Amino acid sequence: MNSKNRFSPLWLALSAVVGIFIGTFYANHFSGNRLNIINSGSNKLSNLLYIIDDQYVDTIDMADLVEKAMPIILSELDPHSVYISAKDVMTANDDLRGSFSGVGIEFTIRNDTLRVQNVVKDGPSEQAGVLAGDKIVTVNDETFTGSILTNEEAMHRLKGPKGTKVKLGIMRYGENKLRQITVTRGEIPMKSVTAAYMLDDETGYVKIKNFGENTYPEMLVALAELSQEGFQQLVIDLRGNTGGYLQSAVQIANEFLPKNRLIVYTQGRRSPRQDYRSDGRGSYQNMPLVVLIDEGSASASEILAGAIQDNDRGTIIGRRSFGKGLVQQPVEFNDGSMMRLTIARYYSPSGRCIQKPYTSGMDRNYEEDLMIRYQHGEFFSQDSIKHDGPEYHTKNGRVVYGGGGITPDIFVPEDTTHYTSYYKEATMSGLILQFGYDYTDENRAKLREYDDVLSLAKFLRRQNIVDKFATYADKHGLKRRNLMIQRSFKLLEQFVESRIIYNMLDEESWLKYLNQNDPAIRETLRVFKEGSAFPKAE
């Protein structure tokens, strides 16, 4: 055997060892570096996306992957930090912006057809001749019925830049021919003060639906109109008001508070405490005041209610509010999308944090809090309200509680005396809304003879409306239960009549009708009559 052949096995062995060593070195070194880069703080996510895009087995739409990931990431922070896609940003801001550009109708979708429920007074559609009850079946000569018809698609087609035109193909009751109406889009006001009228000779009533850009000037106009009617005391209805802009709530509170009273303050990890105080220029600093709240009152509503309560400026009536006290800062992205990131918390003047407790991530108990409260009996008994937070004190020394939300000074339970399973199913199924629309649509000519809430309600009371609804519901899957219908008769009558009044008149008329028998309104008038709107020291 020559020397070359003798050393071949040795060279092979050495080559194998060197190969293993080099392979292990490179694997450990470069793999380790890559992992270190990925695991280093804020670079981890961007590197993860880069590697997926570069090496994943299939082609991935990275933009779509990011869109899906953003909401999940933010949901791990708190319940109110959210991501809004570019296509949804405008819709998300419309309610608070004060106006949007469109045709000016309120619609509902029934049997795959777009039906005009109400027409905005003096809006583009009314000026063009569109009537409540019209069915829109084509848009710009394209059929717009069937499965293509959704709320989102309808909004997309009907909204548009001011001054642009949209051609609507309309089927009108009693006509067999398609009517073509061209509407020039215009600015449609989104009112947040939806009612302002006198409850009696002395008591003004204002309903604030949300806190948007124009809420404060709308409130001033409403108060000026009530002044013309001689109001001496005021109730502000914030029930169901989910909030909005902090500044609007502060401006309204300022109208009722003496100078240099704390209205609210915000504070966060990177947001130093910021106080919002009254300037003493308010026009209604001494007027008896009641504020109505319930479990649907949140955010800016709780700021206003908390400012009035903690300063002993008025009486809060209703049920414990929602407990949303996190401050969101909007952050816009280049593609038009945005996120609302929580940067601070709201605190009432006494120091209460308005935000109810939550855990990071998907907190099921937080999402189902109102249902848990309901099952716990909180809507029906003041004694069922849990006060987990510490005690605080108002300006006069009255005890108020932290732990989330604003607990009213006077509790008004939800009245379920005449609730039945039939009534619950009638309301939850949407059948009352459907019947209300159909009845309105079929009887518009007659109903138009009554242009105020009292006369229309009086007419409807003679129409045996509950029996008509029960017959309609029976044909649509809700079996007639005469004993339950009798027990829930007043509730059914009020709900059905209110929807017809809403369809024929407006939101203020609807509220006037409902407030006639509202226990919170009755309690408000009692407080005013007894002269106890200004809370006394304990």
XYZ file of C-alpha atoms in Angstrom:
538
model
C 0.000 0.000 0.000
C 1.493 3.332 -0.946
C 1.542 6.311 1.375
C -1.245 8.082 -0.485
C -3.653 5.222 -0.014
C -2.516 4.724 3.586
C -3.535 8.265 4.610
C -6.879 8.357 2.702
C -9.036 7.078 5.642
C -7.365 9.586 7.960
C -8.055 12.468 5.593
C -11.652 11.379 5.264
C -12.030 11.258 9.036
C -10.391 14.645 9.493
C -12.543 16.134 6.721
C -15.678 14.833 8.411
C -14.651 16.276 11.772
C -13.771 19.644 10.221
C -17.032 19.629 8.306
C -19.013 18.930 11.432
C -17.086 21.614 13.323
C -17.592 24.227 10.589
C -21.250 23.311 10.184
C -21.840 23.507 13.906
C -19.950 26.796 14.147
C -21.920 28.450 11.361
C -25.218 27.025 12.534
C -24.660 28.204 16.076
C -23.107 31.508 15.136
C -25.448 32.722 12.416
C -28.544 31.037 13.782
C -27.733 32.517 17.172
C -27.301 35.981 15.697
C -30.597 35.741 13.845
C -32.430 34.663 16.970
C -30.748 37.410 18.964
C -31.893 39.975 16.426
C -35.437 38.621 16.407
C -35.585 38.536 20.187
C -34.255 42.048 20.690
C -37.183 44.242 21.718
C -39.095 46.189 19.061
C -37.157 44.602 16.172
C -38.714 41.216 16.837
C -41.998 41.847 15.076
C -40.482 43.516 12.017
C -37.932 40.725 11.678
C -40.634 38.109 12.051
C -42.602 39.650 9.206
C -39.444 39.935 7.086
C -38.599 36.254 7.568
C -42.179 35.165 6.786
C -42.135 37.242 3.606
C -38.677 35.944 2.649
C -38.847 32.268 3.567
C -42.422 31.069 4.135
C -43.407 28.029 2.049
C -46.281 29.812 0.269
C -46.735 33.322 -1.081
C -48.252 35.558 1.570
C -50.157 38.843 1.196
C -48.114 40.703 3.801
C -50.362 43.768 3.835
C -53.349 41.572 4.631
C -51.379 39.732 7.324
C -50.479 43.037 9.009
C -54.111 44.232 8.835
C -55.194 41.088 10.657
C -52.371 41.261 13.206
C -52.821 44.906 14.257
C -56.195 44.512 16.038
C -54.927 41.394 17.849
C -51.826 43.177 19.124
C -53.814 46.170 20.409
C -56.441 43.943 22.006
C -53.709 42.607 24.302
C -53.304 46.077 25.868
C -56.734 47.150 27.107
C -60.386 47.017 26.006
C -60.343 50.372 24.203
C -57.071 50.529 22.263
C -58.210 49.697 18.728
C -57.013 49.568 15.131
C -59.278 50.995 12.401
C -58.646 50.074 8.767
C -58.469 52.806 6.146
C -61.875 51.905 4.710
C -63.534 52.201 8.126
C -61.871 55.412 9.368
C -64.417 57.795 7.853
C -67.377 55.820 9.184
C -65.780 55.593 12.633
C -65.388 59.382 12.790
C -68.697 60.438 11.211
C -70.783 60.327 14.394
C -68.426 62.733 16.153
C -67.477 64.925 13.207
C -70.829 66.713 13.196
C -71.560 66.176 9.517
C -70.782 64.053 6.499
C -71.419 64.293 2.790
C -74.234 62.125 1.447
C -77.836 62.040 0.240
C -79.580 62.557 3.592
C -81.749 59.521 4.259
C -82.170 57.045 7.071
C -82.672 53.597 5.612
C -83.443 50.058 6.611
C -82.923 46.818 4.685
C -85.973 44.564 4.452
C -86.383 41.537 2.189
C -83.152 42.352 0.315
C -84.454 45.840 -0.534
C -83.214 49.250 0.605
C -86.147 51.157 2.108
C -86.142 54.835 3.031
C -87.182 55.072 6.684
C -86.771 58.831 7.123
C -85.591 61.746 5.003
C -83.410 64.448 6.566
C -85.362 67.693 6.700
C -84.115 70.176 4.056
C -81.467 67.636 3.009
C -80.473 66.706 -0.571
C -82.928 63.797 -0.879
C -85.905 65.806 0.362
C -85.043 68.603 -2.065
C -84.826 66.067 -4.907
C -88.226 64.545 -4.060
C -87.355 61.329 -2.207
C -90.045 60.335 0.312
C -90.045 58.151 3.398
C -91.297 54.726 2.333
C -89.580 54.791 -1.067
C -87.688 51.646 -2.081
C -84.300 52.244 -3.719
C -83.769 49.393 -6.192
C -81.085 50.832 -8.481
C -78.107 53.136 -7.907
C -76.571 54.799 -10.977
C -78.605 52.444 -13.199
C -77.169 49.328 -11.519
C -79.502 46.947 -9.705
C -79.031 47.261 -5.961
C -81.054 44.469 -4.398
C -80.402 40.938 -3.201
C -77.244 39.560 -1.645
C -75.076 42.495 -2.777
C -77.111 44.799 -0.511
C -75.511 45.360 2.905
C -75.403 48.339 5.260
C -71.727 48.877 4.425
C -72.296 48.727 0.663
C -75.293 51.058 0.891
C -73.263 53.620 2.834
C -70.433 53.286 0.300
C -72.719 53.968 -2.661
C -74.799 56.744 -1.126
C -72.033 58.724 0.557
C -69.627 60.752 -1.539
C -68.004 64.170 -2.017
C -70.230 67.212 -1.699
C -71.611 68.336 -5.064
C -71.401 64.921 -6.755
C -74.560 63.307 -8.074
C -76.099 59.885 -7.590
C -79.021 58.529 -9.621
C -81.572 56.560 -7.609
C -84.139 54.202 -9.122
C -87.143 54.283 -6.799
C -90.281 52.188 -6.465
C -92.982 54.189 -4.687
C -96.029 52.787 -2.940
C -99.010 52.736 -5.308
C -96.873 53.164 -8.434
C -95.872 50.398 -10.850
C -93.254 52.357 -12.792
C -89.667 52.894 -11.692
C -89.099 56.530 -10.773
C -85.639 58.002 -11.472
C -84.425 60.705 -9.069
C -80.991 62.311 -9.221
C -79.713 63.567 -5.875
C -76.829 66.011 -5.503
C -74.891 65.034 -2.400
C -74.469 67.645 0.298
C -73.399 68.120 3.909
C -75.653 66.139 6.228
C -75.656 67.362 9.826
C -75.174 64.709 12.501
C -76.906 66.237 15.503
C -75.779 65.127 18.925
C -78.399 67.167 20.797
C -81.437 65.292 19.529
C -84.191 66.812 21.679
C -84.818 70.054 23.556
C -88.313 70.813 24.833
C -90.289 71.724 27.954
C -91.433 68.884 30.225
C -93.737 71.344 32.019
C -94.012 75.117 32.444
C -90.684 75.338 34.303
C -88.615 72.290 33.349
C -86.409 72.129 30.280
C -85.267 68.774 28.866
C -82.187 68.220 26.689
C -81.108 64.882 25.243
C -77.421 64.551 24.296
C -76.835 61.504 22.100
C -73.028 61.746 22.015
C -70.250 64.315 22.410
C -69.032 65.424 19.000
C -67.443 68.477 17.432
C -70.669 70.481 17.449
C -72.240 69.308 20.708
C -71.382 72.447 22.674
C -72.795 74.970 20.146
C -75.837 72.712 19.688
C -76.305 72.745 23.473
C -76.093 76.541 23.591
C -78.748 76.817 20.885
C -80.991 74.364 22.755
C -80.621 76.297 26.017
C -81.341 79.579 24.245
C -84.554 78.115 22.801
C -85.587 76.825 26.217
C -84.898 80.281 27.658
C -87.412 81.683 25.207
C -89.939 79.292 26.725
C -89.058 80.366 30.258
C -87.345 77.302 31.716
C -86.226 77.635 35.341
C -84.693 74.181 35.844
C -83.022 71.672 33.544
C -82.619 67.937 33.065
C -79.797 66.678 30.827
C -80.449 63.145 29.570
C -77.214 61.191 29.019
C -78.763 57.722 29.030
C -77.282 55.561 26.290
C -74.685 58.247 25.463
C -71.487 56.343 24.699
C -69.273 59.437 24.898
C -66.994 61.167 22.418
C -64.794 64.225 22.731
C -63.503 65.231 26.155
C -63.507 68.934 25.252
C -67.239 68.948 24.480
C -68.064 67.499 27.887
C -65.753 70.025 29.592
C -67.346 72.951 27.741
C -70.845 71.899 28.768
C -69.837 71.324 32.404
C -68.307 74.801 32.379
C -71.739 76.327 31.693
C -73.004 75.108 35.067
C -70.015 75.441 37.415
C -68.604 78.409 39.379
C -65.103 79.618 38.620
C -62.070 77.389 39.184
C -63.911 74.161 39.876
C -62.119 71.012 38.744
C -64.118 69.277 36.005
C -61.856 66.302 35.252
C -58.163 65.459 35.113
C -56.195 62.961 33.037
C -52.980 61.165 33.910
C -50.893 58.357 32.430
C -47.423 56.822 32.521
C -46.087 59.200 29.849
C -48.890 61.760 30.169
C -48.424 64.185 33.081
C -51.524 65.156 35.017
C -53.657 67.689 33.164
C -56.466 69.506 34.978
C -59.559 70.906 33.269
C -61.198 73.670 35.304
C -64.201 75.959 34.933
C -63.568 79.598 33.981
C -66.585 81.139 35.704
C -68.195 82.351 32.473
C -71.019 79.812 32.436
C -74.521 81.213 32.010
C -76.352 78.645 34.139
C -74.268 78.405 37.308
C -77.233 78.640 39.681
C -79.955 76.786 37.792
C -81.375 73.626 39.470
C -79.978 70.682 37.504
C -80.574 66.936 37.149
C -78.476 64.594 35.007
C -79.860 61.218 33.900
C -77.475 58.298 33.369
C -77.685 54.536 32.931
C -75.439 51.565 32.162
C -75.087 52.821 28.568
C -73.608 56.188 29.622
C -69.850 56.108 29.062
C -66.671 58.148 28.692
C -67.502 61.848 28.128
C -70.958 61.243 29.630
C -69.274 60.068 32.821
C -66.962 63.090 32.800
C -69.960 65.446 32.759
C -71.946 63.441 35.331
C -68.880 63.083 37.585
C -68.139 66.818 37.433
C -71.709 67.706 38.408
C -71.820 65.102 41.196
C -68.397 65.722 42.762
C -68.956 69.480 42.785
C -72.430 68.986 44.344
C -73.800 71.039 41.490
C -76.801 68.825 40.652
C -78.474 65.497 41.279
C -77.591 62.374 39.290
C -80.551 60.048 38.678
C -80.687 56.598 37.066
C -78.382 53.582 37.203
C -74.606 53.133 37.474
C -72.810 54.215 34.324
C -70.649 52.033 32.088
C -67.197 52.795 33.535
C -65.110 53.799 30.494
C -62.357 56.089 31.694
C -59.426 55.453 29.350
C -58.097 58.274 27.176
C -57.343 57.348 23.549
C -54.962 59.244 21.309
C -55.526 58.819 17.551
C -52.424 57.838 15.553
C -52.754 57.966 11.765
C -50.805 55.775 9.328
C -49.728 56.651 5.796
C -52.295 54.342 4.187
C -55.198 56.189 5.844
C -55.710 53.668 8.629
C -55.372 54.647 12.261
C -55.183 53.334 15.787
C -56.618 54.764 18.965
C -54.048 54.115 21.651
C -54.814 54.465 25.363
C -52.387 56.978 26.888
C -54.066 58.045 30.158
C -57.049 57.646 32.488
C -59.873 60.020 33.389
C -60.338 61.002 37.039
C -63.365 62.827 38.442
C -62.813 65.923 40.645
C -62.887 63.852 43.864
C -60.090 61.633 42.490
C -62.183 58.673 41.355
C -60.872 56.762 38.364
C -63.872 56.419 36.079
C -62.492 53.273 34.403
C -63.854 49.983 35.728
C -61.315 47.176 36.357
C -60.039 45.034 33.483
C -57.253 42.597 32.764
C -54.941 42.877 29.783
C -55.841 40.857 26.736
C -59.254 39.490 25.782
C -61.133 39.971 29.054
C -64.397 38.056 28.749
C -65.731 39.426 32.038
C -65.150 42.985 30.800
C -66.956 42.313 27.545
C -69.886 40.745 29.384
C -69.921 43.214 32.281
C -73.386 44.609 31.571
C -74.851 41.118 31.297
C -73.144 40.164 34.582
C -74.571 43.285 36.228
C -78.015 42.416 34.904
C -77.829 38.837 36.200
C -76.522 40.133 39.513
C -79.649 42.262 39.900
C -77.896 45.632 39.689
C -80.444 47.015 37.220
C -83.270 46.283 39.647
C -81.878 46.886 43.140
C -79.541 49.578 44.442
C -78.306 47.158 47.102
C -76.874 44.938 44.340
C -74.381 47.581 43.206
C -70.876 46.423 44.105
C -68.478 49.126 45.323
C -65.057 47.508 45.085
C -63.155 50.773 45.005
C -62.235 53.164 47.836
C -64.434 55.947 49.205
C -64.033 59.511 47.963
C -65.794 62.704 48.960
C -67.621 65.414 47.045
C -67.093 69.112 47.730
C -69.785 68.980 50.444
C -68.334 65.819 51.968
C -70.788 63.312 50.515
C -69.364 59.814 50.009
C -68.893 58.587 46.433
C -67.155 55.422 45.340
C -64.347 54.478 43.002
C -64.098 51.188 41.192
C -65.580 52.257 37.883
C -68.481 54.314 36.594
C -70.663 56.931 38.275
C -73.194 55.670 40.822
C -76.299 57.919 40.794
C -77.521 59.863 43.816
C -81.010 58.499 43.219
C -81.386 54.972 41.852
C -84.186 54.211 39.374
C -84.530 50.480 38.657
C -85.377 49.019 35.303
C -89.059 48.121 35.480
C -89.567 44.479 34.502
C -92.932 44.024 36.223
C -94.756 43.259 32.994
C -91.920 41.528 31.154
C -92.774 38.157 29.627
C -90.850 35.785 27.392
C -93.179 36.838 24.566
C -92.269 40.514 25.006
C -88.552 39.720 25.176
C -88.676 37.698 21.976
C -90.758 40.362 20.227
C -88.149 43.006 21.032
C -84.994 40.910 20.578
C -86.114 39.385 17.270
C -86.619 42.753 15.583
C -90.244 41.924 14.777
C -91.528 45.127 16.405
C -89.195 47.203 14.240
C -90.285 45.290 11.129
C -93.970 45.628 11.951
C -93.542 49.309 12.778
C -91.996 49.968 9.384
C -94.552 47.923 7.442
C -97.502 49.470 9.276
C -96.084 52.962 8.695
C -95.458 52.234 5.031
C -98.972 50.923 4.416
C -100.701 53.757 6.262
C -98.583 56.820 5.425
C -101.414 58.748 3.787
C -103.550 58.526 6.912
C -100.678 58.973 9.359
C -99.541 62.183 7.621
C -102.723 63.847 8.865
C -101.185 63.966 12.342
C -98.144 66.217 12.580
C -97.508 66.227 16.329
C -96.787 63.458 18.797
C -99.900 63.819 20.952
C -102.410 63.658 18.101
C -100.558 60.802 16.378
C -100.320 58.808 19.613
C -104.044 59.382 20.258
C -104.864 58.098 16.768
C -102.670 55.013 17.165
C -104.253 54.215 20.532
C -107.568 53.669 18.716
C -106.123 51.294 16.121
C -105.871 48.130 18.245
C -102.187 48.175 17.380
C -101.083 45.386 19.730
C -103.521 42.907 18.202
C -102.348 43.872 14.717
C -98.750 43.292 15.801
C -99.558 39.913 17.389
C -101.205 38.756 14.141
C -98.205 39.975 12.130
C -95.715 38.326 14.516
C -97.619 35.022 14.430
C -97.252 34.954 10.642
C -93.515 35.613 11.022
C -92.672 32.869 13.493
C -93.570 34.290 16.936
C -96.455 32.176 18.203
C -99.356 34.144 19.633
C -99.542 33.904 23.458
C -102.684 35.726 24.551
C -102.069 35.598 28.316
C -98.509 36.909 27.913
C -99.673 39.558 25.445
C -102.250 40.738 27.976
C -99.667 40.933 30.740
C -97.187 42.830 28.524
C -99.896 44.851 26.764
C -98.733 48.307 27.912
C -95.098 47.549 27.079
C -95.961 46.222 23.633
C -98.270 49.135 22.932
C -95.618 51.677 23.919
C -92.856 50.010 21.910
C -94.925 49.593 18.736
C -96.446 53.074 18.869
C -93.066 54.669 19.573
C -91.573 53.112 16.445
C -94.406 54.357 14.246
C -94.063 57.838 15.763
C -90.308 57.719 15.109
C -90.900 56.672 11.497
C -93.442 59.429 10.846
C -92.030 62.335 12.854
C -88.527 62.576 14.347
C -86.327 61.579 17.253
C -87.520 64.406 19.491
C -91.145 63.335 19.010
C -90.150 59.745 19.788
C -88.493 60.871 23.035
C -91.466 63.054 23.992
C -93.717 60.031 23.659
C -91.445 57.719 25.688
C -90.770 60.317 28.410
C -94.472 60.601 29.229
C -94.286 57.387 31.275
C -90.592 57.316 32.119
C -89.932 56.643 35.836
C -86.617 58.582 35.709
C -88.483 61.638 34.380
C -91.093 61.262 37.124
C -88.320 61.112 39.733
C -86.694 64.185 38.181
C -89.880 66.227 38.443
C -90.279 65.120 42.074
C -86.753 66.305 42.906
C -87.435 69.685 41.319
C -90.795 70.009 43.069
C -89.165 69.335 46.452
C -86.372 71.805 45.725
C -83.695 69.179 46.323
C -81.735 69.347 43.052
C -78.755 70.860 44.904
C -77.274 68.068 47.082
C -76.850 68.844 50.761
C -73.797 68.014 52.851
C -73.940 64.746 54.778
